XYZ file of C-alpha atoms in Angstrom:
774
model
C -24.658 -6.093 -37.134
C -21.811 -5.604 -35.190
C -18.225 -7.879 -34.922
C -16.720 -8.425 -32.155
C -13.215 -9.067 -33.984
C -13.621 -7.090 -37.478
C -10.551 -7.830 -38.151
C -10.896 -11.591 -38.214
C -13.467 -10.889 -40.864
C -11.315 -8.958 -43.193
C -8.830 -11.766 -42.856
C -11.201 -14.294 -43.787
C -12.218 -12.418 -46.277
C -8.531 -11.934 -47.881
C -8.694 -15.671 -47.647
C -11.436 -16.336 -49.696
C -9.342 -14.561 -52.667
C -6.790 -17.892 -52.312
C -9.128 -20.563 -54.339
C -9.465 -17.852 -57.015
C -6.016 -17.221 -57.731
C -5.383 -20.794 -57.558
C -7.995 -21.638 -59.633
C -6.864 -19.123 -62.234
C -3.606 -20.554 -62.180
C -4.586 -23.968 -62.933
C -6.165 -23.025 -66.099
C -3.576 -24.579 -68.718
C -3.179 -23.230 -72.126
C -4.642 -26.228 -74.475
C -2.387 -27.943 -76.907
C -3.651 -27.575 -80.597
C -3.202 -31.358 -82.595
C -4.017 -32.280 -86.349
C -6.176 -34.999 -85.755
C -9.142 -35.389 -88.290
C -11.100 -37.736 -86.390
C -11.659 -35.191 -84.162
C -13.942 -33.247 -86.426
C -16.433 -35.642 -86.097
C -16.855 -35.470 -81.871
C -16.068 -31.429 -81.740
C -19.745 -31.212 -80.821
C -19.176 -33.482 -77.664
C -16.158 -31.781 -76.632
C -17.666 -28.442 -76.645
C -20.782 -29.686 -74.616
C -18.273 -31.802 -72.076
C -16.029 -28.580 -71.668
C -19.023 -26.618 -70.624
C -20.165 -28.911 -68.000
C -16.511 -29.225 -66.497
C -16.316 -25.344 -66.542
C -19.665 -25.148 -64.575
C -18.688 -27.750 -62.077
C -15.337 -26.071 -61.365
C -16.827 -23.101 -60.935
C -19.779 -24.471 -58.487
C -17.054 -25.895 -56.233
C -14.868 -22.429 -56.272
C -18.073 -20.926 -54.772
C -18.921 -23.283 -52.334
C -14.755 -23.037 -51.426
C -14.739 -19.250 -51.309
C -17.994 -19.038 -49.413
C -16.446 -21.716 -46.840
C -13.647 -19.302 -46.202
C -15.711 -16.389 -45.671
C -18.329 -18.485 -43.418
C -15.247 -19.760 -41.209
C -14.025 -15.876 -41.179
C -17.255 -14.435 -39.905
C -17.498 -17.176 -37.158
C -14.495 -16.141 -36.158
C -15.390 -12.322 -35.603
C -18.272 -13.756 -33.598
C -21.296 -11.079 -34.785
C -24.544 -9.835 -32.916
C -27.329 -8.289 -33.169
C -28.436 -5.543 -30.951
C -32.115 -4.851 -29.660
C -33.778 -2.069 -30.546
C -35.541 -1.455 -26.642
C -31.527 -1.148 -25.484
C -30.395 1.476 -27.828
C -26.919 1.100 -29.159
C -24.214 -1.235 -27.180
C -20.860 -0.219 -26.898
C -18.902 -2.213 -29.909
C -20.611 -0.703 -32.852
C -19.420 -0.335 -36.206
C -18.957 2.813 -37.958
C -21.332 4.227 -39.986
C -21.306 3.851 -43.820
C -22.609 7.193 -44.201
C -23.487 10.770 -42.885
C -26.703 10.413 -42.163
C -26.950 7.424 -40.215
C -23.985 8.517 -38.246
C -25.810 11.378 -36.932
C -28.926 9.518 -36.264
C -26.895 6.996 -34.057
C -25.444 9.807 -32.645
C -28.273 11.090 -31.227
C -29.419 7.520 -30.217
C -26.109 6.318 -28.484
C -26.058 6.349 -24.734
C -23.192 8.253 -23.043
C -20.392 6.644 -21.362
C -18.705 8.075 -17.912
C -16.096 6.428 -16.164
C -16.179 6.659 -12.455
C -13.004 6.089 -10.537
C -12.846 5.992 -6.446
C -9.641 7.869 -6.151
C -9.998 7.767 -2.024
C -6.828 6.953 0.045
C -7.741 3.046 -0.045
C -7.730 2.850 -3.362
C -3.694 3.182 -2.802
C -4.057 -0.418 -1.184
C -2.218 -2.826 -2.816
C -3.493 -6.160 -4.615
C -1.745 -8.627 -7.174
C 1.585 -6.434 -7.082
C -0.494 -3.102 -8.343
C -2.629 -0.554 -6.222
C -6.340 -0.802 -6.751
C -5.870 3.006 -8.682
C -3.539 1.424 -11.507
C -5.934 -1.977 -11.850
C -8.962 0.774 -12.228
C -6.930 2.494 -14.621
C -5.932 -0.223 -16.994
C -9.401 -1.250 -16.844
C -10.837 2.170 -18.053
C -8.234 2.258 -20.802
C -10.257 -1.193 -21.873
C -13.680 0.249 -21.727
C -12.443 3.582 -23.532
C -10.923 1.709 -26.399
C -14.334 0.152 -26.929
C -16.770 2.713 -26.414
C -18.621 3.691 -29.809
C -16.991 6.984 -31.642
C -19.827 8.550 -31.624
C -20.666 8.596 -27.535
C -19.917 11.273 -25.181
C -17.429 10.815 -22.697
C -16.742 11.344 -19.270
C -14.086 10.648 -16.674
C -15.105 11.390 -13.044
C -13.158 11.260 -9.455
C -13.076 12.613 -6.309
C -12.510 15.708 -7.902
C -14.959 18.462 -7.403
C -13.675 20.731 -10.399
C -13.023 18.026 -13.043
C -16.600 17.202 -13.860
C -18.139 17.494 -17.690
C -18.117 15.803 -20.897
C -14.475 15.570 -22.391
C -14.157 16.777 -25.863
C -12.499 13.421 -27.487
C -11.465 10.092 -26.401
C -7.844 11.461 -26.344
C -8.488 14.051 -23.867
C -10.398 10.958 -21.704
C -7.095 8.893 -21.895
C -5.148 12.188 -20.778
C -7.748 12.132 -17.919
C -7.090 8.457 -16.824
C -3.544 8.842 -16.890
C -3.080 11.910 -14.546
C -5.527 10.193 -12.132
C -3.982 10.293 -8.556
C -5.087 9.505 -5.072
C -7.152 12.636 -3.771
C -7.197 12.269 0.137
C -9.892 14.579 0.686
C -11.940 13.980 -2.245
C -15.699 13.108 -2.064
C -17.059 9.425 -2.102
C -17.843 7.448 -5.028
C -21.595 7.763 -4.271
C -21.086 11.583 -4.345
C -19.249 11.179 -7.852
C -22.105 8.625 -9.191
C -24.333 11.167 -7.878
C -22.406 13.939 -10.226
C -22.359 11.695 -13.004
C -26.220 11.567 -12.662
C -26.837 14.824 -13.026
C -24.487 15.378 -15.621
C -26.344 13.003 -17.481
C -29.824 14.944 -16.712
C -28.283 18.716 -18.144
C -27.011 16.801 -21.289
C -30.816 15.174 -21.668
C -28.700 11.740 -22.698
C -29.412 8.149 -21.678
C -26.181 6.536 -20.304
C -23.581 3.736 -19.319
C -21.893 4.313 -15.697
C -19.001 1.827 -15.247
C -17.943 2.352 -11.534
C -14.256 1.389 -10.402
C -14.598 0.766 -6.164
C -13.792 -0.983 -3.648
C -17.327 -0.938 -2.115
C -16.265 -0.056 1.411
C -18.455 1.473 3.837
C -16.183 5.067 3.615
C -17.115 5.145 -0.422
C -20.845 4.294 -0.464
C -22.362 5.325 2.870
C -26.281 4.548 3.097
C -27.298 7.541 2.919
C -25.750 8.725 0.023
C -25.923 5.339 -1.842
C -29.804 5.057 -1.510
C -30.084 8.706 -2.921
C -28.431 7.107 -6.253
C -31.225 4.589 -6.656
C -33.806 6.108 -5.919
C -32.753 8.346 -8.216
C -32.343 5.661 -10.745
C -35.959 4.217 -9.972
C -37.808 7.264 -9.784
C -36.108 10.110 -10.921
C -36.247 11.752 -14.839
C -33.189 9.308 -15.529
C -35.111 6.112 -14.743
C -34.563 2.914 -17.557
C -32.235 5.772 -19.102
C -28.950 4.848 -17.055
C -27.397 1.634 -16.377
C -24.439 0.807 -13.676
C -21.705 -1.530 -14.068
C -19.843 -2.099 -10.761
C -15.993 -3.094 -11.306
C -15.063 -4.383 -7.502
C -11.860 -4.232 -6.823
C -11.494 -5.122 -3.270
C -11.671 -7.919 -1.070
C -11.708 -9.098 2.419
C -8.737 -11.239 2.665
C -6.011 -8.568 3.534
C -3.087 -7.628 6.144
C -3.210 -4.277 7.124
C -2.173 -2.274 10.029
C -2.809 1.841 10.155
C -1.848 4.457 12.661
C -5.251 5.618 13.391
C -4.507 8.411 16.267
C -1.438 10.421 17.665
C -2.846 12.174 20.741
C -0.022 14.775 22.050
C -0.137 16.117 25.864
C -0.373 19.543 23.906
C 0.634 21.478 20.854
C 2.886 23.781 22.802
C 4.215 22.199 25.829
C 6.713 22.917 28.350
C 10.285 21.892 27.586
C 10.751 21.215 31.153
C 7.523 18.896 31.579
C 8.085 17.028 28.355
C 5.847 15.621 25.818
C 3.589 12.478 26.220
C 2.608 11.386 22.345
C -0.059 8.394 22.556
C -0.212 6.970 19.169
C -3.505 4.160 18.490
C -2.698 1.264 15.626
C -5.466 -0.648 14.414
C -4.607 -3.786 12.619
C -6.584 -5.970 10.656
C -5.123 -9.343 9.468
C -6.001 -13.423 9.609
C -2.966 -14.117 11.508
C -0.918 -13.333 15.192
C 1.612 -10.510 14.446
C 3.814 -8.211 16.270
C 4.919 -4.864 14.958
C 7.394 -2.026 15.505
C 6.377 1.008 15.926
C 8.505 3.880 16.079
C 8.735 7.381 16.979
C 10.967 10.093 15.644
C 11.368 13.903 16.999
C 13.376 16.329 14.888
C 13.663 20.068 15.341
C 12.512 22.539 12.736
C 16.016 23.772 11.501
C 17.454 20.527 10.764
C 14.621 19.939 8.057
C 14.646 20.377 4.216
C 12.842 22.610 2.662
C 10.783 19.352 0.973
C 8.965 17.999 3.855
C 7.810 14.970 2.276
C 7.682 11.759 4.477
C 9.942 9.814 2.451
C 12.469 12.500 2.908
C 11.624 12.653 6.884
C 12.562 9.102 7.356
C 15.965 9.252 5.315
C 16.965 11.673 8.115
C 16.400 9.473 10.871
C 20.090 9.665 12.074
C 19.414 13.386 12.769
C 16.599 12.899 15.206
C 16.725 14.391 18.682
C 14.081 11.839 20.166
C 14.288 8.075 18.333
C 12.412 5.287 20.351
C 10.463 2.298 19.090
C 8.142 -0.215 20.928
C 6.775 -3.826 19.854
C 3.053 -3.940 19.681
C 1.286 -7.686 19.781
C -1.652 -7.842 17.806
C -3.917 -11.360 17.640
C -5.778 -12.754 14.333
C -8.421 -10.626 13.161
C -9.288 -6.752 14.359
C -7.819 -5.333 17.192
C -5.885 -2.099 18.320
C -3.154 -1.134 20.344
C -2.165 2.216 22.171
C 1.537 3.099 22.389
C 2.598 5.807 25.007
C 5.908 7.791 24.488
C 7.287 10.381 26.787
C 9.569 12.773 25.323
C 12.330 14.465 27.965
C 15.155 16.953 27.661
C 13.685 18.941 24.483
C 14.913 22.136 23.213
C 13.293 25.267 23.067
C 11.165 26.188 19.980
C 9.260 23.889 17.360
C 9.813 20.666 16.545
C 7.653 17.899 13.833
C 7.798 14.532 14.920
C 6.809 11.474 12.816
C 5.032 7.963 14.432
C 5.371 4.991 11.629
C 5.278 1.522 11.423
C 8.191 -0.451 10.368
C 7.704 -2.748 7.533
C 4.843 -2.950 4.431
C 1.563 -4.150 4.005
C -2.101 -4.291 2.051
C -1.818 0.078 2.472
C 1.007 1.396 3.087
C -0.244 5.162 3.245
C -1.868 4.915 6.202
C 1.403 3.587 8.299
C 2.937 6.853 8.965
C 1.597 10.047 10.634
C 3.210 13.610 11.748
C 2.600 15.950 13.806
C 4.198 19.340 14.732
C 4.777 20.755 18.498
C 5.974 23.872 19.857
C 8.425 23.593 23.275
C 8.354 27.129 25.546
C 9.344 27.472 29.266
C 6.800 26.786 31.552
C 4.307 29.410 31.627
C 4.024 31.711 34.855
C 0.292 32.297 36.414
C -1.262 34.469 38.797
C -4.213 32.472 40.340
C -6.892 34.950 42.510
C -9.286 32.944 44.758
C -11.394 33.789 48.157
C -9.590 33.280 51.007
C -8.207 30.880 52.258
C -6.864 31.479 48.740
C -4.397 28.139 48.886
C -7.483 26.434 49.752
C -10.036 27.411 47.756
C -7.829 27.391 44.472
C -6.444 24.167 44.712
C -8.730 22.225 42.223
C -7.277 24.326 39.853
C -3.827 24.080 40.728
C -3.374 20.419 41.264
C -5.146 19.983 38.139
C -2.668 22.073 36.085
C 0.607 21.662 38.025
C 0.448 18.787 40.903
C 2.421 18.879 43.822
C 4.947 16.133 42.307
C 5.454 17.886 38.813
C 5.846 20.965 40.879
C 8.634 19.377 43.177
C 10.694 17.830 40.096
C 10.596 20.949 37.854
C 8.562 19.076 35.680
C 5.251 21.137 35.867
C 4.050 23.060 32.511
C 2.635 26.135 35.219
C 4.309 28.027 37.858
C 1.691 29.541 40.371
C 1.325 32.620 42.476
C -1.790 32.472 44.246
C -3.529 35.634 46.422
C -6.396 36.252 47.963
C -8.714 39.060 46.940
C -8.744 41.165 50.056
C -5.494 40.924 52.346
C -5.639 39.439 55.762
C -3.594 40.496 58.584
C -1.180 38.044 57.910
C -0.868 39.271 54.396
C 2.081 42.152 53.467
C 1.532 44.811 50.700
C 3.209 42.461 48.377
C 0.569 40.055 48.252
C -2.186 42.240 48.030
C -4.261 42.052 44.590
C -5.677 45.018 44.568
C -2.021 46.917 44.503
C -0.421 45.234 41.734
C 0.899 47.714 39.186
C 0.590 46.919 35.827
C 4.466 45.687 35.447
C 3.607 43.358 37.927
C 0.519 41.483 35.949
C 2.398 41.786 33.198
C 4.665 39.301 34.039
C 2.327 36.648 33.907
C 1.255 35.056 31.077
C -1.984 34.861 32.527
C -4.321 35.479 35.414
C -7.359 33.195 36.780
C -10.133 35.088 38.542
C -12.103 32.056 40.549
C -15.437 33.379 41.934
C -14.746 36.900 42.025
C -16.535 39.387 43.938
C -17.110 43.352 43.404
C -13.831 44.394 41.236
C -12.793 48.003 41.998
C -13.112 50.416 38.728
C -9.330 50.533 38.934
C -8.599 46.674 39.200
C -11.064 46.630 35.713
C -8.862 49.272 33.950
C -5.653 47.423 35.147
C -6.719 44.018 33.972
C -8.251 45.440 31.219
C -4.656 46.938 29.649
C -3.173 43.915 31.139
C -5.278 41.803 28.382
C -5.192 44.139 25.658
C -1.436 43.997 25.491
C -1.717 40.282 25.172
C -2.169 38.429 28.528
C -4.592 35.862 29.306
C -8.018 36.238 31.635
C -9.603 33.538 32.654
C -13.100 34.077 34.915
C -14.724 31.813 37.036
C -18.484 33.033 38.258
C -19.692 31.805 41.190
C -21.792 32.883 44.427
C -19.664 36.133 45.223
C -20.678 37.607 41.300
C -24.494 38.213 43.123
C -22.911 41.231 44.934
C -24.880 44.142 43.944
C -23.144 45.794 41.267
C -20.245 43.699 40.795
C -19.778 43.390 36.913
C -23.222 45.670 35.687
C -20.614 48.773 34.731
C -18.979 49.497 31.311
C -15.808 48.932 32.475
C -16.551 45.394 33.207
C -18.588 44.668 29.812
C -15.745 45.458 27.684
C -13.473 43.062 29.931
C -16.103 40.103 30.028
C -17.530 40.828 26.786
C -21.107 40.165 28.018
C -23.119 40.897 31.439
C -23.817 38.322 34.204
C -27.376 38.983 34.627
C -29.114 36.826 36.461
C -28.713 33.380 38.010
C -30.013 29.933 36.756
C -30.776 27.005 38.483
C -31.468 22.951 37.979
C -32.520 21.617 40.970
C -32.140 18.534 39.868
C -28.976 18.528 38.465
C -30.094 17.763 35.210
C -27.943 20.537 33.353
C -24.701 20.242 31.867
C -21.718 22.159 30.265
C -21.816 20.978 26.455
C -18.935 22.056 23.737
C -20.309 23.043 20.885
C -17.214 22.267 18.342
C -13.654 20.799 19.152
C -12.667 22.548 16.732
C -12.944 25.837 18.863
C -8.533 26.834 20.148
C -10.132 27.397 24.021
C -10.911 23.211 23.477
C -7.589 22.401 21.743
C -6.923 20.038 24.461
C -9.883 17.523 23.636
C -9.381 17.664 19.323
C -7.168 14.189 20.020
C -10.181 12.832 21.787
C -12.870 14.355 19.870
C -14.021 10.648 18.185
C -14.457 9.621 21.603
C -17.440 9.681 23.919
C -16.384 12.080 26.385
C -18.994 12.214 29.334
C -19.693 15.806 29.856
C -23.324 14.894 30.961
C -21.905 13.089 33.981
C -20.456 16.670 35.218
C -23.498 18.019 36.607
C -24.849 21.255 36.904
C -27.153 22.810 39.606
C -26.373 26.786 39.408
C -25.129 29.222 36.622
C -24.846 32.744 35.932
C -26.998 33.816 32.683
C -24.843 36.237 29.661
C -26.274 38.820 28.104
C -25.310 41.481 26.122
C -22.771 39.196 24.126
C -20.692 41.570 21.928
C -20.591 39.095 18.710
C -17.960 40.786 16.908
C -15.566 39.698 19.257
C -16.833 37.022 21.243
C -17.560 33.045 20.499
C -19.549 30.886 22.290
C -17.453 27.832 23.132
C -19.735 25.611 25.582
C -23.524 25.862 26.321
C -25.521 24.876 29.120
C -28.093 22.292 27.970
C -30.315 19.234 29.740
C -28.161 16.336 29.834
C -30.789 13.979 28.991
C -29.652 13.308 25.455
C -27.509 15.786 25.183
C -25.091 14.435 22.774
C -27.735 14.680 20.238
C -28.914 17.823 21.070
C -26.514 19.818 18.256
C -29.580 21.268 17.122
C -31.214 22.621 20.140
C -29.856 25.940 21.543
C -28.435 26.307 25.073
C -27.313 29.350 26.878
C -23.942 30.102 26.796
C -22.040 28.112 29.620
C -18.177 29.155 28.072
C -17.221 32.303 26.000
C -14.105 33.654 24.591
C -13.878 37.294 24.062
C -10.915 38.596 22.106
C -9.962 42.247 23.975
C -7.067 43.759 22.029
C -4.076 41.603 22.103
C -5.074 39.478 24.322
C -8.243 36.787 25.108
C -10.526 36.459 28.090
C -12.339 33.468 29.054
C -15.675 33.225 30.616
C -17.216 30.068 32.194
C -20.431 30.761 33.943
C -20.195 28.264 37.055
C -16.920 28.059 39.686
C -14.379 25.692 40.194
C -13.463 26.571 43.448
C -12.842 24.389 46.448
C -15.189 26.076 49.218
C -18.426 24.517 50.254
C -20.520 27.170 47.816
C -18.972 26.762 44.734
C -19.840 22.960 44.900
C -23.229 23.323 45.823
C -23.139 24.680 41.939
C -21.504 21.869 40.418
C -20.211 18.747 40.277
C -17.099 19.328 37.989
C -14.917 18.209 40.652
C -16.437 15.491 42.064
C -17.729 13.011 39.268
C -16.706 10.114 38.060
C -15.028 11.896 34.978
C -12.739 14.094 36.797
C -10.786 14.082 33.782
C -13.382 16.245 31.665
C -12.641 18.458 34.237
C -8.959 18.195 34.123
C -8.523 18.790 30.327
C -11.319 21.378 30.466
C -9.055 23.959 32.564
C -5.689 22.319 31.133
C -6.710 23.261 27.405
C -7.950 27.050 28.668
C -4.805 27.592 30.823
C -2.931 26.616 28.092
C -4.857 28.737 25.423
C -4.295 31.737 27.544
C -0.928 31.382 28.121
C 0.094 30.672 24.744
C -2.536 31.929 22.443
C -0.523 34.006 20.510
C 1.132 30.187 19.584
C -0.807 28.887 16.597
C -2.420 25.553 16.436
C -0.126 23.407 14.614
C -1.781 20.675 13.766
C -4.972 19.451 11.703
C -6.792 17.545 9.357
C -7.544 18.042 5.347
C -10.740 20.578 5.026
C -9.674 22.627 7.969
C -8.852 26.285 7.700
C -5.404 26.945 8.674
C -4.788 30.318 10.644
C -0.886 30.783 11.623
C -0.721 33.853 14.220
C 2.716 35.849 13.664
C 4.609 37.541 16.041
C 3.385 40.981 17.954
C 3.873 44.182 16.327
C 4.698 42.932 12.984
C 3.535 43.763 9.324
C 3.769 40.847 6.521
C 4.323 42.083 2.918
C 3.328 38.593 1.777
C 3.805 34.981 3.163
C 5.007 31.689 1.252
C 3.871 28.402 1.907
C 5.549 25.211 0.846
C 4.019 22.038 0.517
C 5.149 18.814 1.513
C 6.250 18.293 -2.480
C 7.780 21.825 -2.215
C 5.509 23.492 -4.171
C 5.301 27.017 -3.258
C 2.069 28.743 -2.508
C 1.171 32.370 -1.568
C -0.258 33.011 1.549
C -1.879 36.445 2.477
C -1.837 37.998 5.281
C -4.651 39.524 7.971
C -2.993 42.441 9.254
C -6.133 43.121 11.384
C -5.805 39.712 13.259
C -2.509 39.148 13.202
C -2.593 35.844 10.966
C -1.331 34.374 8.332
C -4.180 32.559 5.883
C -2.857 28.983 4.628
C -4.338 27.581 1.696
C -6.092 24.741 2.161
C -3.994 21.812 2.398
C -5.055 19.094 -0.096
C -2.598 16.790 0.996
C -1.144 14.987 4.504
C 2.167 15.895 5.195
C 4.389 19.143 7.263
C 4.334 22.220 5.510
C 6.398 25.174 6.056
C 5.276 29.021 6.090
C 7.892 31.582 5.437
C 7.191 35.450 5.970
C 9.488 38.547 5.626
C 8.215 41.798 7.799
C 7.276 44.886 5.561
C 10.941 46.887 6.667
C 12.471 43.323 5.557
C 14.532 43.044 9.245
C 12.602 39.965 10.696
C 12.063 37.047 9.381
C 9.223 33.882 10.243
C 9.259 30.906 9.770
C 6.859 27.812 11.263
C 5.971 24.486 10.611
C 2.254 22.699 10.672
C 1.148 19.493 9.914
C -2.023 18.425 8.177
C -3.255 14.654 8.657
C -5.880 12.650 6.997
C -8.608 11.771 9.126
C -8.179 8.356 10.520
C -11.715 7.047 9.302
C -10.998 7.477 5.775
C -8.657 4.323 6.402
C -11.275 1.763 6.814
C -11.280 -0.506 4.658
C -14.162 -2.341 6.121
C -16.353 -3.464 2.901
C -20.811 -3.883 2.511
C -21.598 -7.552 2.785
C -23.419 -9.217 -0.269
C -26.668 -8.882 1.195
C -26.112 -4.749 2.184
C -25.070 -4.426 -1.256
C -27.986 -5.443 -2.356
C -30.112 -4.010 0.182
C -28.653 -0.349 -0.827
C -29.224 -0.866 -4.658
C -33.060 -2.820 -4.144
C -34.479 -2.237 -7.487
C -31.862 -0.267 -9.251
C -30.350 -1.426 -12.568
C -26.807 -2.188 -11.698
C -24.643 -5.545 -12.659
C -21.132 -6.525 -11.406
C -18.898 -6.847 -13.933
C -14.932 -8.229 -14.100
C -12.814 -6.482 -16.605
C -9.169 -8.179 -17.138
C -9.032 -7.589 -21.302
C -10.907 -6.730 -24.107
C -12.263 -9.968 -24.355
C -13.939 -10.151 -21.239
C -16.045 -6.600 -21.932
C -16.824 -7.819 -25.309
C -18.355 -11.439 -24.039
C -20.359 -9.034 -21.535
C -21.762 -7.075 -24.191
C -22.586 -10.317 -26.535
C -24.613 -11.856 -23.174
C -26.998 -9.043 -23.154
C -27.560 -8.799 -27.126
C -28.538 -11.749 -29.784
C -25.132 -13.557 -31.231
C -25.830 -15.853 -34.013
C -22.279 -17.463 -33.226
C -24.221 -21.404 -32.760
C -25.793 -20.802 -36.006
C -22.945 -19.946 -38.057
C -20.613 -22.880 -36.864
C -23.333 -24.909 -37.840
C -23.704 -23.339 -41.402
C -19.726 -23.687 -41.709
C -20.098 -27.635 -40.747
C -22.491 -28.080 -43.749
C -20.445 -25.937 -46.112
C -17.355 -28.064 -45.413
C -19.713 -31.277 -45.815
C -20.899 -29.880 -48.888
C -17.366 -28.793 -50.713
C -16.310 -32.499 -49.593
C -19.158 -34.006 -51.220
C -19.069 -32.140 -54.749
C -14.833 -32.671 -54.658
C -15.659 -36.591 -54.522
C -18.462 -36.175 -56.951
C -16.671 -34.008 -59.440
C -13.857 -35.446 -59.607
C -14.642 -38.969 -58.765
C -12.326 -41.563 -60.704
C -14.334 -43.586 -63.772
């Protein structure tokens, strides 16, 4: 027998002593009087006295039993079924043998708490995580003392049973939001593995908001199968505590897209901010954009510290966005100009508060530099055949107004009668080539060995070279030499043909730096399949150690779903010395011969072509610059200044924690620790000679899908679990938890109430019978 409220039973037992005390105190001492006639009735007196004593004892026993029964009824005992094992609320064993027997049979108790960013949502003046912590503590206090206890959350490194309740309580108190942790479904799978390794049954109490992100269909169905088909079948029971609901108002900054991470100070910066809102009514929201110089920021780069410095912002702009009822999206565009050279950080934030404040702010980092000077070499007439490239990178209007990010010198491969010696590409000296941040070779023919050597030296000293192969590469021996192979990192061996124009260029990963301009748009459906390709060059003899395939040539049919199908290299990046070489296997020249090769510049999605050449040009011009914006979980590599060797580097987190970061001397990069929290991070390093210091700031953001609050419908939730043994549970107090357990077991409450009523009637009857007036 187990008692829900043991204290009431003990109180009832103590109260039962009151009738005994009253009985003992009410016994008066007899007075002796001399009355001779009494000797004749002495025998009758003894008999009456014995009869009265018996009546009193019977009535005393009834009253004591009545009080004990009242305490027993208020304590609400119940009996566990043998088939279900020991319940949560179980009395401690009286003997050591019984305690050991129950310890081997008691199920383990595992409390699972979803610690995703969605659990920071406020409901009833408390976050969902705080509510989950209170409920988990209530369960912990009522768990059988002999049960094994585990507290699991989104942390990958904190799985296992805890030594005692004190450790479990401390674990609950330290729980915090983990933006990059595992989902609740993944944590539940790990809990099942823990039970399987321990070889015991278990009860899993899961605190979650039941969103689709926390319980993706694939992971949830795996958990359900483990409960119905695996070794843990009939050995595990799930209790879900649903902390979420669909009645909320929340706005979220889902995306901040920069025109470039390294932008020209003269051309300015364009920032597109996407805001998503869910609410029952129409509403206007204020969106604010702040931009700061790196040197104006404090050491601790927390979001609150940045907002507090809004008066020091270089740029501060606001826009009002109107939202309709329900779910809707709006995009605000900010154009920043008159910007200083150097590193800056920015923040987009929604003014005001809503259900989930953690998604109302988003930071970014950007670097402003002077306009890059580039050399474009094309077939004659060079100004015309290079028009697609030059207009994509620096439109005429921007060049005229001085807002262009690139400045171009355009030369033909062969000097004409009208050209001077200064316009002769083959006559360029190493010093003249060194004035350019990047060189573009459009549909190059056979290059003289001297020119190949000059380009090789230019790249090795930090230059950027882009080669777009076209029909002129078919010249016999054009790129057959060892010098050409060393420069390009691959050998153009033969031409590929697609007579029906059914091939397209398709990226392997948007994480490649050569495609950095696409990163803000990677969640969209970019129509690469509309950029049809008819002819291209096969690349062979790739130098695997220094060459990366960035994009492949694949069939346009379902190209987006062919990530597992290996294509042929279409765009490669080759590192040579301190510089980079980008090679694309199809041309972009504005001549008839090149246009028969592809539709890059003539399709309905020419913006993809513009973004592609812009991404390549920025990578080559500023490849020594670091990628400044990352998402949680990505590797952070910051490029150090050329010819600098650092002993150590330090990363300062948004919480002002200082972490060591190794320096890769061979690659010239600082490897920052993988970020666990979003925000702005600062990197500081001291050169080995102690003369130069390196300082940089980069931003880490949470993937926008982590803020998605869409929940499973009741029908979807039931379909996910099917025949798995689970039960929904609401826990606000210890009493409610006990009530759930009593419903599962046998509780003799009604019988005890009836017995108490009968005992009360018996006491009334006996009192009237024994002490009635004669």
